[in-house]
GROMACS .gro file of C-alpha atoms in nm:
model
  307
    1MET     CA    1   6.111  -6.395  -0.188
    2ARG     CA    2   6.052  -6.023  -0.170
    3PRO     CA    3   6.032  -5.877  -0.520
    4GLU     CA    4   6.331  -5.692  -0.657
    5ARG     CA    5   6.117  -5.518  -0.920
    6THR     CA    6   5.812  -5.301  -0.878
    7LEU     CA    7   5.489  -5.459  -0.990
    8ALA     CA    8   5.468  -5.215  -1.281
    9GLU     CA    9   5.814  -5.322  -1.397
   10ALA     CA   10   5.716  -5.687  -1.375
   11LEU     CA   11   5.396  -5.630  -1.572
   12GLY     CA   12   5.603  -5.470  -1.846
   13ALA     CA   13   5.798  -5.795  -1.876
   14GLY     CA   14   5.507  -6.038  -1.902
   15VAL     CA   15   5.211  -6.204  -1.734
   16LEU     CA   16   5.204  -6.269  -1.359
   17VAL     CA   17   4.989  -6.541  -1.207
   18LEU     CA   18   4.751  -6.435  -0.931
   19ASP     CA   19   4.622  -6.668  -0.663
   20GLY     CA   20   4.269  -6.807  -0.648
   21GLY     CA   21   3.985  -6.785  -0.400
   22LEU     CA   22   4.109  -6.755  -0.043
   23SER     CA   23   3.781  -6.857   0.119
   24ASN     CA   24   3.747  -7.187  -0.068
   25GLN     CA   25   4.103  -7.283   0.025
   26LEU     CA   26   4.041  -7.197   0.389
   27GLU     CA   27   3.726  -7.408   0.384
   28ALA     CA   28   3.926  -7.692   0.229
   29GLN     CA   29   4.158  -7.660   0.528
   30GLY     CA   30   3.859  -7.711   0.759
   31CYS     CA   31   3.792  -7.348   0.856
   32ASP     CA   32   3.443  -7.224   0.943
   33LEU     CA   33   3.374  -6.899   0.753
   34SER     CA   34   3.011  -6.850   0.856
   35ASP     CA   35   3.098  -6.535   1.054
   36ALA     CA   36   3.004  -6.198   0.902
   37LEU     CA   37   3.375  -6.116   0.884
   38TRP     CA   38   3.422  -6.417   0.652
   39SER     CA   39   3.792  -6.502   0.608
   40ALA     CA   40   3.894  -6.184   0.794
   41ARG     CA   41   3.785  -6.347   1.121
   42LEU     CA   42   4.089  -6.572   1.098
   43LEU     CA   43   4.321  -6.274   1.120
   44ALA     CA   44   4.240  -6.288   1.490
   45ASP     CA   45   4.139  -6.651   1.543
   46GLY     CA   46   4.359  -6.847   1.303
   47PRO     CA   47   4.633  -6.650   1.127
   48GLU     CA   48   4.828  -6.970   1.065
   49GLN     CA   49   4.541  -7.093   0.848
   50ILE     CA   50   4.559  -6.780   0.633
   51GLU     CA   51   4.934  -6.818   0.585
   52ALA     CA   52   4.884  -7.186   0.498
   53ALA     CA   53   4.627  -7.091   0.232
   54HIS     CA   54   4.864  -6.834   0.082
   55THR     CA   55   5.140  -7.095   0.084
   56ALA     CA   56   4.920  -7.342  -0.106
   57TYR     CA   57   4.883  -7.088  -0.386
   58VAL     CA   58   5.253  -7.003  -0.394
   59ARG     CA   59   5.333  -7.372  -0.429
   60ALA     CA   60   5.078  -7.392  -0.711
   61GLY     CA   61   5.260  -7.116  -0.903
   62ALA     CA   62   5.093  -6.793  -0.795
   63ARG     CA   63   5.334  -6.501  -0.786
   64VAL     CA   64   5.088  -6.236  -0.662
   65LEU     CA   65   4.908  -6.302  -0.333
   66ILE     CA   66   4.592  -6.110  -0.241
   67THR     CA   67   4.555  -6.053   0.132
   68SER     CA   68   4.268  -6.161   0.357
   69SER     CA   69   4.155  -5.800   0.415
   70TYR     CA   70   3.869  -5.797   0.162
   71GLN     CA   71   3.603  -5.798   0.433
   72ALA     CA   72   3.824  -5.650   0.706
   73THR     CA   73   3.709  -5.305   0.816
   74PHE     CA   74   3.718  -5.098   1.133
   75GLU     CA   75   3.338  -5.116   1.143
   76GLY     CA   76   3.327  -5.493   1.103
   77PHE     CA   77   3.590  -5.554   1.369
   78ALA     CA   78   3.412  -5.312   1.604
   79ARG     CA   79   3.100  -5.530   1.587
   80ARG     CA   80   3.313  -5.811   1.731
   81GLY     CA   81   3.445  -5.588   2.009
   82ALA     CA   82   3.780  -5.493   1.854
   83GLY     CA   83   3.890  -5.133   1.904
   84ARG     CA   84   4.060  -4.928   1.636
   85GLU     CA   85   4.410  -5.013   1.753
   86GLU     CA   86   4.344  -5.385   1.744
   87ALA     CA   87   4.163  -5.357   1.410
   88ALA     CA   88   4.460  -5.172   1.262
   89ARG     CA   89   4.692  -5.443   1.389
   90LEU     CA   90   4.477  -5.712   1.226
   91LEU     CA   91   4.467  -5.526   0.895
   92ALA     CA   92   4.845  -5.498   0.899
   93ARG     CA   93   4.870  -5.867   0.986
   94SER     CA   94   4.693  -5.954   0.660
   95VAL     CA   95   4.987  -5.807   0.468
   96GLU     CA   96   5.244  -5.971   0.695
   97LEU     CA   97   5.093  -6.318   0.649
   98ALA     CA   98   5.096  -6.293   0.269
   99ARG     CA   99   5.452  -6.158   0.273
  100SER     CA  100   5.568  -6.444   0.495
  101ALA     CA  101   5.417  -6.702   0.259
  102GLY     CA  102   5.578  -6.533  -0.041
  103GLU     CA  103   5.922  -6.531   0.115
  104ALA     CA  104   5.920  -6.910   0.139
  105VAL     CA  105   6.005  -6.953  -0.232
  106GLY     CA  106   6.306  -6.846  -0.435
  107GLU     CA  107   6.111  -6.639  -0.689
  108GLU     CA  108   5.967  -6.291  -0.661
  109VAL     CA  109   5.621  -6.285  -0.500
  110TRP     CA  110   5.422  -5.962  -0.484
  111VAL     CA  111   5.164  -5.885  -0.215
  112ALA     CA  112   4.837  -5.714  -0.307
  113ALA     CA  113   4.645  -5.572  -0.010
  114SER     CA  114   4.277  -5.631  -0.074
  115VAL     CA  115   4.043  -5.334  -0.042
  116GLY     CA  116   3.693  -5.469  -0.084
  117PRO     CA  117   3.388  -5.254  -0.158
  118TYR     CA  118   3.159  -5.093   0.099
  119GLY     CA  119   2.906  -5.370   0.043
  120ALA     CA  120   3.151  -5.633   0.168
  121MET     CA  121   3.142  -5.471   0.512
  122LEU     CA  122   2.761  -5.501   0.514
  123ALA     CA  123   2.793  -5.878   0.454
  124ASP     CA  124   2.455  -5.887   0.279
  125GLY     CA  125   2.559  -5.936  -0.083
  126SER     CA  126   2.522  -5.568  -0.171
  127GLU     CA  127   2.870  -5.562  -0.325
  128TYR     CA  128   2.697  -5.733  -0.617
  129ARG     CA  129   2.447  -5.449  -0.651
  130GLY     CA  130   2.629  -5.127  -0.564
  131ARG     CA  131   2.423  -4.810  -0.543
  132TYR     CA  132   2.433  -4.798  -0.163
  133GLY     CA  133   2.273  -4.456  -0.139
  134LEU     CA  134   2.600  -4.295  -0.028
  135THR     CA  135   2.780  -4.005  -0.192
  136VAL     CA  136   3.125  -4.039  -0.342
  137GLY     CA  137   3.254  -3.830  -0.052
  138ALA     CA  138   3.099  -4.059   0.207
  139LEU     CA  139   3.245  -4.366   0.038
  140GLU     CA  140   3.586  -4.199   0.026
  141ARG     CA  141   3.569  -4.131   0.400
  142PHE     CA  142   3.474  -4.494   0.465
  143HIS     CA  143   3.762  -4.637   0.263
  144ARG     CA  144   4.046  -4.402   0.352
  145PRO     CA  145   4.126  -4.515   0.711
  146ARG     CA  146   4.187  -4.879   0.625
  147ILE     CA  147   4.366  -4.787   0.302
  148GLU     CA  148   4.607  -4.582   0.511
  149VAL     CA  149   4.668  -4.875   0.748
  150LEU     CA  150   4.711  -5.127   0.469
  151ALA     CA  151   4.945  -4.900   0.275
  152ALA     CA  152   5.158  -4.846   0.586
  153ALA     CA  153   5.198  -5.225   0.621
  154GLY     CA  154   5.409  -5.230   0.306
  155PRO     CA  155   5.224  -5.419   0.032
  156ASP     CA  156   5.344  -5.395  -0.327
  157VAL     CA  157   5.003  -5.285  -0.453
  158LEU     CA  158   4.651  -5.218  -0.326
  159ALA     CA  159   4.385  -5.432  -0.494
  160LEU     CA  160   4.070  -5.220  -0.524
  161GLU     CA  161   3.863  -5.523  -0.608
  162THR     CA  162   3.511  -5.651  -0.667
  163VAL     CA  163   3.396  -5.293  -0.719
  164PRO     CA  164   3.031  -5.293  -0.835
  165ASP     CA  165   2.987  -4.927  -0.912
  166ALA     CA  166   3.181  -4.661  -1.102
  167ASP     CA  167   3.096  -4.408  -0.830
  168GLU     CA  168   3.263  -4.628  -0.570
  169ALA     CA  169   3.562  -4.667  -0.802
  170ALA     CA  170   3.592  -4.287  -0.814
  171ALA     CA  171   3.572  -4.276  -0.433
  172LEU     CA  172   3.840  -4.541  -0.398
  173LEU     CA  173   4.075  -4.362  -0.636
  174ARG     CA  174   4.029  -4.045  -0.432
  175ALA     CA  175   4.089  -4.237  -0.109
  176VAL     CA  176   4.425  -4.376  -0.226
  177GLU     CA  177   4.567  -4.034  -0.315
  178GLY     CA  178   4.884  -3.978  -0.118
  179CYS     CA  179   4.907  -4.336   0.012
  180GLY     CA  180   5.237  -4.398  -0.164
  181VAL     CA  181   5.138  -4.741  -0.302
  182PRO     CA  182   5.028  -4.826  -0.658
  183VAL     CA  183   4.683  -4.978  -0.709
  184TRP     CA  184   4.484  -5.192  -0.944
  185LEU     CA  185   4.112  -5.138  -1.004
  186SER     CA  186   3.891  -5.438  -1.067
  187TYR     CA  187   3.515  -5.433  -1.122
  188THR     CA  188   3.269  -5.714  -1.075
  189VAL     CA  189   3.048  -5.726  -1.384
  190GLU     CA  190   2.743  -5.893  -1.528
  191GLY     CA  191   2.603  -5.878  -1.879
  192GLY     CA  192   2.885  -5.654  -2.000
  193ARG     CA  193   2.809  -5.380  -1.747
  194THR     CA  194   2.902  -5.303  -1.388
  195ARG     CA  195   2.684  -5.472  -1.127
  196ALA     CA  196   2.522  -5.134  -1.076
  197GLY     CA  197   2.427  -5.138  -1.445
  198GLN     CA  198   2.671  -4.876  -1.571
  199ASP     CA  199   2.842  -4.875  -1.908
  200LEU     CA  200   3.164  -5.068  -1.863
  201ALA     CA  201   3.374  -4.852  -2.093
  202GLU     CA  202   3.275  -4.545  -1.892
  203ALA     CA  203   3.355  -4.730  -1.571
  204PHE     CA  204   3.703  -4.823  -1.690
  205ALA     CA  205   3.759  -4.465  -1.804
  206VAL     CA  206   3.752  -4.357  -1.436
  207ALA     CA  207   4.108  -4.494  -1.412
  208ALA     CA  208   4.240  -4.370  -1.746
  209GLY     CA  209   4.523  -4.122  -1.703
  210ASN     CA  210   4.569  -4.203  -1.335
  211ALA     CA  211   4.940  -4.276  -1.292
  212ARG     CA  212   4.886  -4.458  -0.961
  213VAL     CA  213   4.677  -4.727  -1.134
  214VAL     CA  214   4.899  -5.003  -1.273
  215ALA     CA  215   4.620  -5.231  -1.401
  216VAL     CA  216   4.245  -5.225  -1.465
  217GLY     CA  217   4.002  -5.509  -1.518
  218VAL     CA  218   3.749  -5.748  -1.365
  219ASN     CA  219   3.716  -6.013  -1.098
  220CYS     CA  220   3.446  -6.216  -0.921
  221CYS     CA  221   3.247  -6.260  -1.242
  222ASP     CA  222   3.155  -6.538  -1.481
  223PRO     CA  223   3.466  -6.649  -1.673
  224ALA     CA  224   3.268  -6.615  -1.996
  225GLU     CA  225   3.255  -6.237  -1.935
  226ALA     CA  226   3.628  -6.199  -1.882
  227GLY     CA  227   3.763  -6.191  -2.236
  228ASP     CA  228   3.556  -5.901  -2.365
  229ALA     CA  229   3.613  -5.709  -2.042
  230VAL     CA  230   3.991  -5.749  -2.065
  231GLU     CA  231   3.996  -5.624  -2.421
  232LEU     CA  232   3.778  -5.326  -2.332
  233ALA     CA  233   3.980  -5.235  -2.021
  234ALA     CA  234   4.305  -5.234  -2.216
  235ALA     CA  235   4.155  -5.033  -2.502
  236VAL     CA  236   3.992  -4.770  -2.282
  237THR     CA  237   4.278  -4.715  -2.036
  238GLY     CA  238   4.592  -4.812  -2.228
  239LYS     CA  239   4.698  -5.000  -1.912
  240PRO     CA  240   4.770  -5.367  -1.845
  241ALA     CA  241   4.456  -5.560  -1.761
  242VAL     CA  242   4.387  -5.767  -1.450
  243VAL     CA  243   4.144  -6.058  -1.464
  244TYR     CA  244   4.046  -6.317  -1.205
  245PRO     CA  245   3.693  -6.453  -1.252
  246ASN     CA  246   3.502  -6.704  -1.044
  247SER     CA  247   3.469  -7.073  -1.119
  248GLY     CA  248   3.142  -7.018  -1.306
  249GLU     CA  249   2.932  -7.161  -1.023
  250TRP     CA  250   2.694  -6.932  -0.837
  251TRP     CA  251   2.579  -6.903  -0.478
  252ASP     CA  252   2.220  -7.011  -0.412
  253ALA     CA  253   2.126  -6.804  -0.107
  254ARG     CA  254   1.804  -6.999  -0.046
  255ALA     CA  255   1.974  -7.338  -0.057
  256ARG     CA  256   2.286  -7.202   0.116
  257GLY     CA  257   2.509  -7.375  -0.136
  258TRP     CA  258   2.683  -7.346  -0.471
  259SER     CA  259   2.503  -7.436  -0.794
  260GLY     CA  260   2.614  -7.485  -1.151
  261ASP     CA  261   2.926  -7.634  -1.302
  262MET     CA  262   3.291  -7.541  -1.298
  263ALA     CA  263   3.347  -7.326  -1.609
  264PHE     CA  264   3.692  -7.183  -1.536
  265ASP     CA  265   3.920  -7.312  -1.812
  266PRO     CA  266   4.291  -7.237  -1.755
  267GLU     CA  267   4.344  -7.240  -2.131
  268ARG     CA  268   4.142  -6.918  -2.151
  269ALA     CA  269   4.435  -6.742  -1.987
  270LEU     CA  270   4.614  -6.746  -2.321
  271ALA     CA  271   4.336  -6.546  -2.486
  272TRP     CA  272   4.316  -6.309  -2.190
  273ALA     CA  273   4.690  -6.248  -2.209
  274GLY     CA  274   4.662  -6.194  -2.582
  275ALA     CA  275   4.396  -5.929  -2.519
  276GLY     CA  276   4.617  -5.737  -2.277
  277ALA     CA  277   4.590  -5.913  -1.940
  278ARG     CA  278   4.911  -5.909  -1.737
  279LEU     CA  279   4.764  -6.020  -1.402
  280VAL     CA  280   4.570  -6.345  -1.439
  281GLY     CA  281   4.419  -6.569  -1.172
  282GLY     CA  282   4.094  -6.683  -1.016
  283CYS     CA  283   3.842  -6.573  -0.757
  284CYS     CA  284   3.566  -6.763  -0.576
  285ARG     CA  285   3.581  -7.143  -0.600
  286VAL     CA  286   3.905  -7.141  -0.802
  287GLY     CA  287   4.158  -7.337  -0.598
  288PRO     CA  288   4.530  -7.415  -0.603
  289GLU     CA  289   4.494  -7.706  -0.845
  290THR     CA  290   4.332  -7.480  -1.105
  291ILE     CA  291   4.585  -7.204  -1.045
  292GLY     CA  292   4.859  -7.462  -1.093
  293ALA     CA  293   4.708  -7.559  -1.427
  294LEU     CA  294   4.680  -7.194  -1.526
  295ALA     CA  295   5.044  -7.129  -1.431
  296GLY     CA  296   5.149  -7.433  -1.630
  297THR     CA  297   4.954  -7.319  -1.935
  298LEU     CA  298   5.117  -6.977  -1.933
  299ALA     CA  299   5.462  -7.126  -1.870
  300ALA     CA  300   5.420  -7.366  -2.163
  301GLU     CA  301   5.322  -7.076  -2.388
  302ARG     CA  302   5.639  -6.889  -2.281
  303GLY     CA  303   5.839  -7.207  -2.327
  304ASP     CA  304   6.021  -7.166  -1.996
  305GLY     CA  305   5.879  -7.471  -1.826
  306THR     CA  306   5.805  -7.282  -1.504
  307GLY     CA  307   5.498  -7.136  -1.335
   0.00000   0.00000   0.00000
């Protein structure tokens, strides 16, 4: 159902379970995501598949759904022949589909509109490098139009996610000024630093003191990195932390496949929550079954027997 509380109010009351990777669930449903738009292609070609994926996570216990707009941009849609009006309609649809899935259960479900980094639009993996050669002002101008459309669609929060670079984080926080919707800021990290190689404490500090930011943390990273990052984010910003790492596997671009072993342990959620995380879920290759186990772990710790 639609939430009766703001997300900030809910975070003050305890931990909320995020969903997992949207793309892996769509692939499990038989969808082809080889297009440069990735899951965003289905906003036009298969919206019912996106809603079904959201529904799978709600049934697993997720109470915050992240929309399919991560790789959805005016520029990306234009390459497929979609004008700005159609692109805006598709961006808004991403929020509508998540909201519809959330309203199918009798508990509050919040919708987070995904705002992916500039590199996601390039579809060349550069979101894991950052340092695009653009100024903060140029990045702000890139992000603002779709932020305005997503905010107007009525999500509960904007997820500024998989951010590789503190400069892009600064641009995103400038771009959301005046949008009227709270945000969370989530970096992708490696080796205790941003993917662009910046000091992580300094990167988190970009959001300190910003009243619009309701949570700060990391996503799309190795789960082994998550605990230290959560603790640091909470200490630097004084805000609730958000954490949703990958499965621990990694993409082998040469082999065009995933390598490594599943390393996402739902039991780690207890330590993350103890370190200050209030939004906990998974990213790439973390599916509904794992989110269900995570929700069950947190429910057992609360002693309420629910997800």
